[in-house]
Tab-separated table of C-alpha atoms in Angstrom:
chain	number	residue	atom	x	y	z
Y	75	MET	CA	9.000	-23.250	14.683
Y	76	THR	CA	12.378	-22.940	16.303
Y	77	THR	CA	13.978	-19.575	16.095
Y	78	ALA	CA	17.458	-20.648	16.980
Y	79	GLY	CA	18.661	-19.860	13.446
Y	80	THR	CA	17.096	-16.418	13.413
Y	81	ALA	CA	17.877	-15.107	16.871
Y	82	ILE	CA	17.671	-11.316	17.020
Y	83	ARG	CA	20.251	-9.539	19.149
Y	84	PHE	CA	20.300	-5.950	20.362
Y	85	ASP	CA	23.731	-4.967	21.717
Y	86	SER	CA	23.797	-1.691	23.683
Y	87	VAL	CA	21.403	-0.034	21.233
Y	88	SER	CA	20.541	3.640	21.662
Y	89	HIS	CA	18.621	5.907	19.345
Y	90	ALA	CA	17.352	9.493	19.402
Y	91	PHE	CA	15.086	11.589	17.216
Y	92	GLY	CA	16.874	14.931	17.255
Y	93	GLU	CA	17.537	15.692	20.913
Y	94	LYS	CA	14.941	13.260	22.202
Y	95	PRO	CA	16.275	9.810	23.151
Y	96	VAL	CA	13.807	7.063	22.241
Y	97	LEU	CA	15.890	3.968	23.028
Y	98	ARG	CA	18.485	3.919	25.817
Y	99	ASP	CA	21.168	1.234	25.888
Y	100	ILE	CA	18.976	-1.765	25.035
Y	101	SER	CA	20.618	-5.192	25.127
Y	102	LEU	CA	18.619	-8.383	24.692
Y	103	THR	CA	18.156	-11.468	22.555
Y	104	LEU	CA	14.818	-12.455	21.010
Y	105	ALA	CA	14.494	-16.173	20.328
Y	106	GLU	CA	10.958	-17.145	21.375
Y	107	ARG	CA	8.166	-18.016	18.925
Y	108	ARG	CA	5.710	-15.351	20.104
Y	109	ILE	CA	6.979	-12.101	21.576
Y	110	ALA	CA	4.894	-9.094	22.619
Y	111	ILE	CA	6.282	-5.571	22.749
Y	112	VAL	CA	4.107	-3.412	24.980
Y	113	GLY	CA	4.335	0.217	26.082
Y	114	ALA	CA	2.697	3.613	26.071
Y	115	ASN	CA	2.787	5.951	23.059
Y	116	GLY	CA	6.307	7.344	22.702
Y	117	SER	CA	7.843	4.620	24.894
Y	118	GLY	CA	10.169	3.471	22.082
Y	119	LYS	CA	8.440	0.211	21.197
Y	120	SER	CA	7.800	1.041	17.516
Y	121	THR	CA	11.363	2.327	17.112
Y	122	PHE	CA	12.576	-0.955	18.629
Y	123	ALA	CA	10.406	-2.936	16.180
Y	124	ARG	CA	11.589	-0.955	13.156
Y	125	MET	CA	15.185	-1.695	14.045
Y	126	ILE	CA	14.576	-5.437	13.776
Y	127	ASN	CA	14.348	-5.325	9.979
Y	128	GLY	CA	16.618	-2.354	9.441
Y	129	LEU	CA	13.935	0.252	8.656
Y	130	LEU	CA	15.726	2.289	11.335
Y	131	LEU	CA	19.396	1.938	12.223
Y	132	PRO	CA	20.711	2.525	15.741
Y	133	ASP	CA	22.721	5.654	16.550
Y	134	GLN	CA	24.809	3.517	18.874
Y	135	GLY	CA	25.126	-0.235	19.276
Y	136	ARG	CA	24.301	-3.041	16.900
Y	137	VAL	CA	21.256	-5.072	15.854
Y	138	THR	CA	21.774	-8.500	14.274
Y	139	VAL	CA	19.347	-11.036	12.837
Y	140	ALA	CA	20.781	-14.548	12.545
Y	141	GLY	CA	24.201	-12.935	12.702
Y	142	LEU	CA	23.437	-10.420	9.916
Y	143	ASP	CA	24.017	-6.789	10.862
Y	144	THR	CA	21.005	-4.620	9.970
Y	145	ALA	CA	23.331	-1.716	9.130
Y	146	ARG	CA	25.550	-3.734	6.783
Y	147	ASP	CA	23.252	-6.450	5.435
Y	148	GLY	CA	19.937	-4.592	5.236
Y	149	LYS	CA	18.677	-6.378	2.115
Y	150	ALA	CA	19.422	-9.859	3.498
Y	151	VAL	CA	17.842	-8.914	6.841
Y	152	ARG	CA	14.656	-7.714	5.136
Y	153	GLN	CA	14.363	-11.074	3.339
Y	154	ARG	CA	14.371	-12.788	6.738
Y	155	VAL	CA	12.226	-10.282	8.621
Y	156	GLY	CA	8.837	-9.210	7.275
Y	157	PHE	CA	7.018	-6.163	8.621
Y	158	VAL	CA	3.269	-5.571	8.878
Y	159	PHE	CA	2.383	-1.940	9.534
Y	160	GLN	CA	-0.388	-0.527	11.692
Y	161	ASN	CA	-2.345	0.933	8.794
Y	162	PRO	CA	-2.681	-1.539	5.904
Y	163	ASP	CA	-3.557	1.328	3.562
Y	164	ASN	CA	0.059	2.420	3.873
Y	165	GLN	CA	1.355	-1.052	3.114
Y	166	ILE	CA	-0.717	-2.047	0.090
Y	167	VAL	CA	1.245	-0.796	-2.910
Y	168	PHE	CA	-0.663	-2.108	-5.926
Y	169	PRO	CA	-4.301	-1.249	-6.597
Y	170	ILE	CA	-5.542	-4.808	-7.266
Y	171	VAL	CA	-5.519	-7.503	-4.551
Y	172	GLU	CA	-3.615	-10.231	-6.443
Y	173	GLU	CA	-1.109	-7.709	-7.826
Y	174	ASP	CA	-0.277	-6.486	-4.363
Y	175	ILE	CA	0.354	-10.015	-3.080
Y	176	ALA	CA	2.695	-10.554	-6.032
Y	177	PHE	CA	4.706	-7.330	-5.456
Y	178	GLY	CA	7.162	-8.733	-2.879
Y	179	MET	CA	7.663	-11.953	-4.851
Y	180	LYS	CA	8.493	-9.964	-7.987
Y	181	ASN	CA	11.069	-8.057	-5.966
Y	182	LEU	CA	12.560	-11.442	-5.030
Y	183	ARG	CA	12.633	-12.282	-8.777
Y	184	LEU	CA	10.457	-15.389	-8.422
Y	185	LYS	CA	9.153	-17.000	-11.628
Y	186	LYS	CA	5.580	-16.315	-12.763
Y	187	PRO	CA	4.198	-19.851	-12.118
Y	188	GLU	CA	5.545	-19.773	-8.556
Y	189	ILE	CA	4.094	-16.300	-7.998
Y	190	GLU	CA	0.694	-17.496	-9.226
Y	191	THR	CA	0.752	-20.636	-7.058
Y	192	LYS	CA	1.680	-18.720	-3.907
Y	193	THR	CA	-0.855	-15.980	-4.645
Y	194	ASP	CA	-3.609	-18.613	-4.989
Y	195	GLU	CA	-2.545	-20.213	-1.717
Y	196	MET	CA	-2.640	-16.911	0.183
Y	197	LEU	CA	-6.010	-15.890	-1.265
Y	198	ARG	CA	-7.464	-19.240	-0.165
Y	199	ARG	CA	-5.814	-19.149	3.258
Y	200	TYR	CA	-7.316	-15.779	4.173
Y	201	GLY	CA	-10.663	-16.149	2.404
Y	202	LEU	CA	-9.856	-13.512	-0.209
Y	203	GLU	CA	-10.409	-15.707	-3.316
Y	204	GLY	CA	-13.531	-13.778	-4.246
Y	205	HIS	CA	-11.587	-10.509	-4.119
Y	206	ARG	CA	-8.688	-11.592	-6.342
Y	207	SER	CA	-9.276	-8.974	-9.052
Y	208	HIS	CA	-10.937	-6.383	-6.835
Y	209	PRO	CA	-9.493	-2.956	-6.032
Y	210	ALA	CA	-7.743	-3.174	-2.650
Y	211	HIS	CA	-9.329	0.059	-1.434
Y	212	LEU	CA	-12.771	-1.575	-1.490
Y	213	LEU	CA	-11.823	-4.275	1.055
Y	214	SER	CA	-12.877	-4.028	4.701
Y	215	GLY	CA	-10.288	-3.010	7.330
Y	216	GLY	CA	-9.757	-6.620	8.405
Y	217	GLN	CA	-9.459	-7.852	4.830
Y	218	LYS	CA	-6.899	-5.130	4.110
Y	219	GLN	CA	-4.856	-6.200	7.136
Y	220	LEU	CA	-5.044	-9.845	5.982
Y	221	LEU	CA	-3.948	-8.722	2.508
Y	222	ALA	CA	-1.010	-6.860	4.067
Y	223	ILE	CA	-0.076	-10.017	6.016
Y	224	SER	CA	-0.381	-12.097	2.803
Y	225	GLY	CA	1.945	-9.709	0.969
Y	226	VAL	CA	4.575	-10.271	3.652
Y	227	LEU	CA	4.018	-14.025	4.129
Y	228	VAL	CA	4.566	-14.902	0.460
Y	229	MET	CA	8.138	-13.655	0.850
Y	230	GLU	CA	8.607	-16.487	3.388
Y	231	PRO	CA	10.384	-14.535	6.113
Y	232	ASP	CA	11.595	-16.356	9.242
Y	233	VAL	CA	10.294	-13.566	11.461
Y	234	ILE	CA	7.315	-11.229	11.073
Y	235	VAL	CA	7.090	-7.991	13.038
Y	236	PHE	CA	3.588	-6.564	13.507
Y	237	ASP	CA	3.307	-2.898	14.461
Y	238	GLU	CA	-0.034	-2.502	16.277
Y	239	PRO	CA	-1.871	-4.751	13.788
Y	240	THR	CA	-5.292	-4.551	15.446
Y	241	THR	CA	-5.405	-0.896	16.521
Y	242	LEU	CA	-7.624	0.233	13.629
Y	243	LEU	CA	-9.894	-2.832	13.583
Y	244	ASP	CA	-13.287	-3.682	15.017
Y	245	LEU	CA	-13.694	-6.727	17.285
Y	246	ARG	CA	-14.588	-9.169	14.520
Y	247	ASN	CA	-11.589	-8.202	12.420
Y	248	LYS	CA	-9.350	-8.146	15.516
Y	249	ILE	CA	-10.256	-11.778	16.111
Y	250	ARG	CA	-9.530	-12.681	12.472
Y	251	VAL	CA	-6.118	-11.023	12.582
Y	252	ALA	CA	-5.310	-12.541	16.003
Y	253	GLU	CA	-6.156	-16.003	14.600
Y	254	ALA	CA	-3.985	-15.324	11.561
Y	255	ILE	CA	-1.038	-14.387	13.797
Y	256	GLU	CA	-1.591	-17.424	16.024
Y	257	ALA	CA	-1.615	-19.758	13.006
Y	258	LEU	CA	1.719	-18.499	11.645
Y	259	GLY	CA	4.602	-20.921	11.498
Y	260	GLN	CA	7.071	-18.056	11.741
Y	261	THR	CA	8.317	-16.176	14.765
Y	262	ALA	CA	5.921	-13.291	15.435
Y	263	ILE	CA	6.939	-10.125	17.245
Y	264	VAL	CA	3.856	-8.043	17.959
Y	265	VAL	CA	3.928	-4.407	19.069
Y	266	THR	CA	0.592	-3.664	20.680
Y	267	HIS	CA	-1.518	-1.959	23.338
Y	268	ASP	CA	-3.953	-4.865	23.175
Y	269	LEU	CA	-3.020	-7.066	26.137
Y	270	ASP	CA	-5.650	-9.685	25.248
Y	271	LEU	CA	-3.987	-10.231	21.883
Y	272	VAL	CA	-0.720	-11.311	23.497
Y	273	ALA	CA	-2.038	-13.122	26.593
Y	274	ASP	CA	-0.829	-16.521	25.331
Y	275	PHE	CA	2.531	-15.335	24.035
Y	276	ASP	CA	5.856	-16.777	25.207
Y	277	ARG	CA	7.371	-13.474	26.259
Y	278	ALA	CA	6.322	-9.851	26.816
Y	279	ILE	CA	8.719	-6.909	26.899
Y	280	VAL	CA	7.399	-3.668	28.366
Y	281	PHE	CA	8.980	-0.388	27.235
Y	282	ASP	CA	8.850	2.865	29.148
Y	283	ASP	CA	10.717	6.034	28.160
Y	284	GLY	CA	13.138	4.116	25.930
Y	285	ARG	CA	14.053	1.555	28.593
Y	286	ILE	CA	12.853	-1.952	29.344
Y	287	LEU	CA	10.495	-1.789	32.290
Y	288	ALA	CA	9.693	-5.501	32.388
Y	289	ASP	CA	10.723	-8.589	30.412
Y	290	ASP	CA	8.861	-11.714	31.404
Y	291	ALA	CA	5.995	-14.050	30.569
Y	292	PRO	CA	2.857	-12.207	29.419
Y	293	SER	CA	1.012	-12.588	32.705
Y	294	PRO	CA	3.408	-10.664	35.005
Y	295	ALA	CA	5.000	-8.310	32.440
Y	296	PRO	CA	1.885	-6.459	31.226
Y	297	LYS	CA	0.821	-6.204	34.889
Y	298	ARG	CA	3.856	-3.949	35.381
Y	299	TYR	CA	2.703	-1.961	32.336
Y	300	VAL	CA	-0.794	-1.505	33.747
Y	301	GLU	CA	0.681	-0.476	37.102
Y	302	ALA	CA	3.040	2.009	35.444
Y	303	MET	CA	0.225	3.501	33.345
Y	304	SER	CA	-2.081	3.889	36.322
Y	305	GLY	CA	0.678	5.378	38.486
Y	306	VAL	CA	0.704	2.516	41.008
S	183	MET	CA	-15.853	5.973	-8.609
S	184	PHE	CA	-12.420	5.414	-10.082
S	185	GLU	CA	-12.462	2.017	-11.829
S	186	LEU	CA	-9.660	-0.456	-12.388
S	187	TYR	CA	-9.100	-3.747	-14.167
S	188	ARG	CA	-12.054	-5.982	-15.004
S	189	PRO	CA	-11.125	-9.537	-15.924
S	190	GLY	CA	-12.295	-10.701	-19.345
S	191	SER	CA	-11.352	-12.518	-22.539
S	192	SER	CA	-11.971	-9.861	-25.191
S	193	PHE	CA	-9.474	-8.948	-27.906
S	194	LEU	CA	-8.450	-5.907	-25.830
S	195	HIS	CA	-7.788	-8.078	-22.759
S	196	GLY	CA	-5.564	-10.267	-24.937
S	197	MET	CA	-3.589	-7.388	-26.491
S	198	ARG	CA	-0.093	-6.688	-25.182
S	199	PRO	CA	-0.089	-3.794	-22.681
S	200	GLY	CA	2.692	-1.997	-24.567
S	201	ALA	CA	0.671	-2.128	-27.794
S	202	LYS	CA	-2.377	-0.769	-25.950
S	203	LEU	CA	-0.361	2.087	-24.457
S	204	LEU	CA	1.026	2.994	-27.906
S	205	ALA	CA	-2.440	2.715	-29.453
S	206	LEU	CA	-3.825	5.036	-26.763
S	207	ALA	CA	-1.072	7.577	-27.415
S	208	GLY	CA	-1.703	7.354	-31.183
S	209	CYS	CA	-5.503	7.594	-30.918
S	210	GLY	CA	-5.220	10.435	-28.394
S	211	THR	CA	-3.053	12.416	-30.778
S	212	ALA	CA	-5.359	11.640	-33.720
S	213	ILE	CA	-8.396	12.837	-31.769
S	214	PHE	CA	-6.733	16.221	-31.274
S	215	LEU	CA	-6.018	16.443	-35.000
S	216	LEU	CA	-9.597	15.680	-36.117
S	217	PRO	CA	-11.180	18.788	-37.622
S	218	GLY	CA	-14.903	18.868	-36.799
S	219	LEU	CA	-17.742	17.731	-34.562
S	220	PRO	CA	-19.065	15.004	-36.939
S	221	ALA	CA	-15.657	13.274	-36.980
S	222	ILE	CA	-15.399	13.376	-33.165
S	223	CYS	CA	-18.948	12.034	-32.860
S	224	ALA	CA	-17.969	9.152	-35.155
S	225	VAL	CA	-14.996	8.423	-32.859
S	226	LEU	CA	-17.270	8.543	-29.808
S	227	LEU	CA	-19.612	6.013	-31.430
S	228	ALA	CA	-16.656	3.794	-32.331
S	229	VAL	CA	-15.344	3.915	-28.745
S	230	LEU	CA	-18.791	3.046	-27.400
S	231	GLY	CA	-18.853	0.172	-29.881
S	232	ILE	CA	-15.584	-1.115	-28.446
S	233	TYR	CA	-17.034	-0.975	-24.904
S	234	ALA	CA	-19.960	-3.075	-26.123
S	235	ALA	CA	-17.789	-5.477	-28.115
S	236	THR	CA	-15.406	-6.135	-25.221
S	237	GLY	CA	-18.280	-6.945	-22.865
S	238	LEU	CA	-17.475	-3.976	-20.609
S	239	GLY	CA	-20.810	-2.437	-21.530
S	240	LEU	CA	-22.025	1.124	-21.907
S	241	ALA	CA	-22.373	1.504	-18.133
S	242	ALA	CA	-18.582	1.169	-17.837
S	243	ALA	CA	-18.172	3.887	-20.493
S	244	TRP	CA	-20.546	6.150	-18.567
S	245	ALA	CA	-18.630	5.439	-15.342
S	246	GLN	CA	-15.511	6.975	-16.929
S	247	LEU	CA	-17.342	10.260	-17.558
S	248	ARG	CA	-19.521	10.553	-14.462
S	249	PRO	CA	-16.797	11.827	-12.071
S	250	VAL	CA	-15.902	14.706	-14.429
S	251	LEU	CA	-19.379	15.865	-15.411
S	252	VAL	CA	-19.087	19.034	-13.305
S	253	ILE	CA	-15.776	19.908	-14.935
S	254	PHE	CA	-17.317	19.220	-18.349
S	255	ALA	CA	-20.219	21.528	-17.518
S	256	ILE	CA	-17.849	24.364	-16.514
S	257	LEU	CA	-15.663	23.882	-19.611
S	258	PHE	CA	-18.723	23.706	-21.869
S	259	ALA	CA	-20.164	26.901	-20.412
S	260	ALA	CA	-16.831	28.686	-20.827
S	261	GLN	CA	-16.483	27.530	-24.435
S	262	VAL	CA	-20.078	28.519	-25.287
S	263	TRP	CA	-19.450	31.966	-23.824
S	264	ILE	CA	-16.160	32.420	-25.686
S	265	SER	CA	-16.789	30.681	-29.034
S	266	GLY	CA	-20.335	29.346	-29.261
S	267	TRP	CA	-22.082	26.054	-28.557
S	268	LEU	CA	-20.620	24.167	-31.542
S	269	THR	CA	-17.083	24.715	-30.263
S	270	GLY	CA	-18.253	23.806	-26.741
S	271	ALA	CA	-19.758	20.525	-27.934
S	272	PHE	CA	-16.644	19.759	-30.028
S	273	PHE	CA	-14.389	20.434	-27.018
S	274	ILE	CA	-16.372	18.228	-24.648
S	275	ALA	CA	-16.830	15.399	-27.176
S	276	ARG	CA	-13.082	15.342	-27.750
S	277	PHE	CA	-12.303	15.030	-24.011
S	278	ALA	CA	-15.050	12.451	-23.526
S	279	ALA	CA	-13.615	10.285	-26.305
S	280	LEU	CA	-10.138	10.587	-24.817
S	281	LEU	CA	-11.303	9.683	-21.299
S	282	MET	CA	-13.258	6.682	-22.517
S	283	LEU	CA	-10.288	5.491	-24.555
S	284	ALA	CA	-8.063	5.753	-21.467
S	285	GLY	CA	-10.731	3.850	-19.538
S	286	LEU	CA	-10.513	1.018	-22.076
S	287	LEU	CA	-6.827	0.681	-21.216
S	288	THR	CA	-7.241	0.594	-17.418
S	289	LEU	CA	-10.323	-1.654	-17.554
S	290	THR	CA	-8.634	-4.298	-19.726
S	291	THR	CA	-5.047	-4.188	-18.412
S	292	ARG	CA	-3.706	-5.284	-15.025
S	293	VAL	CA	-1.736	-2.453	-13.443
S	294	SER	CA	1.228	-4.785	-12.885
S	295	ASP	CA	1.270	-5.660	-16.621
S	296	MET	CA	1.061	-1.979	-17.517
S	297	VAL	CA	3.877	-1.191	-15.092
S	298	ALA	CA	6.038	-3.971	-16.546
S	299	ALA	CA	5.377	-2.707	-20.092
S	300	MET	CA	6.237	0.865	-19.125
S	301	GLU	CA	9.349	-0.319	-17.341
S	302	ARG	CA	10.500	-2.025	-20.546
S	303	GLY	CA	9.524	0.979	-22.678
S	304	PHE	CA	11.289	3.484	-20.434
S	305	GLN	CA	14.599	1.591	-20.614
S	306	VAL	CA	15.531	3.961	-23.464
S	307	LEU	CA	15.521	6.788	-20.889
S	308	ARG	CA	18.245	5.182	-18.728
S	309	PRO	CA	21.134	6.876	-20.604
S	310	ILE	CA	19.741	10.304	-19.665
S	311	GLY	CA	19.627	9.349	-15.972
S	312	LEU	CA	15.952	8.430	-15.575
S	313	ASN	CA	15.118	5.232	-13.694
S	314	PRO	CA	12.351	3.232	-15.463
S	315	SER	CA	11.597	1.201	-12.340
S	316	LYS	CA	10.890	4.350	-10.317
S	317	ILE	CA	8.709	5.873	-13.056
S	318	SER	CA	6.561	2.747	-13.372
S	319	LEU	CA	6.238	2.311	-9.594
S	320	ALA	CA	5.139	5.957	-9.362
S	321	LEU	CA	2.382	5.179	-11.876
S	322	ALA	CA	1.205	2.162	-9.854
S	323	LEU	CA	1.238	4.210	-6.643
S	324	ALA	CA	-0.753	7.005	-8.293
S	325	LEU	CA	-3.465	4.535	-9.335
S	326	ARG	CA	-3.439	2.880	-5.909
S	327	PHE	CA	-3.615	6.053	-3.842
S	328	ILE	CA	-6.120	8.184	-5.774
S	329	PRO	CA	-9.010	6.516	-3.868
S	330	VAL	CA	-7.074	6.678	-0.583
S	331	LEU	CA	-6.515	10.428	-1.026
S	332	ALA	CA	-10.205	10.861	-1.843
S	333	GLN	CA	-11.033	9.028	1.403
S	334	ILE	CA	-8.635	11.203	3.432
S	335	THR	CA	-10.137	14.347	1.909
S	336	GLY	CA	-13.629	13.089	2.811
S	337	GLU	CA	-12.573	12.409	6.411
S	338	VAL	CA	-10.954	15.829	6.791
S	339	ARG	CA	-13.969	17.564	5.242
S	340	GLU	CA	-16.259	15.766	7.672
S	341	ALA	CA	-14.061	16.736	10.636
S	342	GLN	CA	-13.992	20.377	9.508
S	343	LYS	CA	-17.741	20.378	8.897
S	344	VAL	CA	-18.240	19.666	12.605
S	345	ARG	CA	-16.256	22.845	13.273
S	346	GLY	CA	-18.128	24.826	10.622
S	347	LEU	CA	-15.059	25.002	8.368
S	348	ASP	CA	-16.154	22.732	5.532
S	349	ARG	CA	-16.147	25.625	3.051
S	350	SER	CA	-12.633	26.740	3.929
S	351	ILE	CA	-10.166	25.397	1.360
S	352	ILE	CA	-7.212	26.117	3.696
S	353	ALA	CA	-8.822	24.265	6.623
S	354	ILE	CA	-9.262	21.216	4.409
S	355	ALA	CA	-6.074	21.423	2.339
S	356	ILE	CA	-3.565	21.726	5.206
S	357	PRO	CA	-4.627	18.593	7.148
S	358	VAL	CA	-4.907	16.658	3.875
S	359	ILE	CA	-1.376	17.694	2.869
S	360	VAL	CA	0.036	16.865	6.333
S	361	ARG	CA	-1.638	13.437	6.385
S	362	THR	CA	-0.503	12.753	2.813
S	363	LEU	CA	3.113	13.599	3.633
S	364	ARG	CA	3.034	11.343	6.710
S	365	MET	CA	1.464	8.600	4.624
S	366	SER	CA	4.162	8.946	1.955
S	367	ASP	CA	6.869	8.285	4.581
S	368	ALA	CA	5.014	5.178	5.753
S	369	ILE	CA	4.556	3.950	2.174
S	370	ALA	CA	8.260	4.425	1.460
S	371	ASP	CA	9.038	2.275	4.537
S	372	ALA	CA	6.545	-0.376	3.399
S	373	ILE	CA	8.006	-0.526	-0.113
S	374	GLU	CA	11.495	-0.901	1.338
S	375	ALA	CA	10.300	-3.565	3.792
S	376	ARG	CA	8.902	-5.580	0.870
S	377	GLY	CA	12.275	-5.827	-0.815
S	378	TYR	CA	11.863	-3.242	-3.578
S	379	ASN	CA	15.117	-2.408	-5.329
S	380	PRO	CA	14.857	0.447	-7.854
S	381	ASP	CA	18.352	-0.225	-9.189
S	382	ARG	CA	17.711	-3.771	-10.317
S	383	PRO	CA	18.495	-4.279	-14.009
C-alpha cells in the first residue's frame, strides 16, 4: 500500500519528561510501508511512537499525519493511526472477545450489521472464531496480541504503530504476530528490540539518547545499534 | 473463577438487559425484606430452578458461590456466635440467593449490552453533572480487569514467596498497587487510542 497520502512528518520535535530530555530536535518524514524503530530502553523510541498518533504531544516542534497536526486534530489523527501496545492486557477493554473487537467500531458509530460483519472477518482472519464468546483473559499471550491487533484493524487505520508487540511472547506466538504484521495492507511502524522481526523492513531508524543514531535499510542500521550497545 | 456471558437461547437470554437490571434490583430489595428462613429457602430453590430452566445448570449456580465460601464461613461463624445458627443460616441463604441472582444477569447478558442499557438508564443523571458513558465504561472495565488484578496479585505473591514475604500484606499490597496504577495509565492511553469519546451524545 502506498503511504503517500499518510506521510508522517516530525519537524524539529523535542520532548522531555520533567528535566530529562527524551527526544532532541527530531526531523524526518516516514513514508515507507514497513518501518522499524530500534533502540535501547530509555532511548526515546516509545515516546517517538506515541507522538505519531497524538498520545503524547511534543514540547517543541510539530508532528503531522497526512497534513493533520496531532496537537490540533488529535481525533482525526487517531482515526488514521492505530496503536498496538506492548502488553495486550492493557489494550483489551471489554471482557468478551467479540465485544472488545467491536469497541473501536462503536466509538466510530458504525451500524450494528457492519460491526458484526467486520467482527466475523477478524475472528476468522486470526483463527479466533472458536473464542468469540470467551472471556479475553483466558486467551493465550499470542491470541491476546492478535485480539489487540484485530481491535485496531477493524477501525481501518492507514497506519498502525506497534510498541514492542512481541516482547512478552514465546517463539510460536512471536511468529504468529510477525506473520500478522507482514500480512497487513497498512503501513506498519514497529518499535522493537527484536532485530529478526524487522529484518525485511523497508527502513530502520535507530534511537540513542533521544537522537537518531542511524536511519537506513534494516541491514546496516541495526548493525549500528548492535555496535553502540556493545560499545564498539 | 469469575464467570461471564454464556451464549444461549433461554427466556433470560432474550430479555432486554435494562429489564433484567431492574428485575435484579427489585428481587434484591425483596430478598432483604423477606422475613424468615423458609421464605429465603423458597427463593433459593426458585433461583436454582431458573438456572436449570435456562440451561445454565446447577454447576453454574455453584460456580457463583464457590469463590466466596470462605467469606460465607466467616460470616456464618460470626452470626452464630452473635445471634445463633438460625440467624446465621438466614444471613448466608440471603447472600447466596442474591449472588446467584446477580450471576443470572452476567451469565445471560453480554457486557456490551449491559453497558449500553446502563448508558441509556443513566441519561437521567446528566443534569446533575454525571456522565453516563463514563459510568458504564467503568462497569465494563471493572468486569474486564477483576481477573487481571487477580493474576497480578498471584504474580506478586509468588515473587514475594521466593523472598519469604508471602505472608506480609504490605509486601504484596504495595507492588500490586504500583502495578495497577501503571496499568491504569496504559489502559487510559489504549481507550483514547481506540477513539473513545466520553462526551458523545
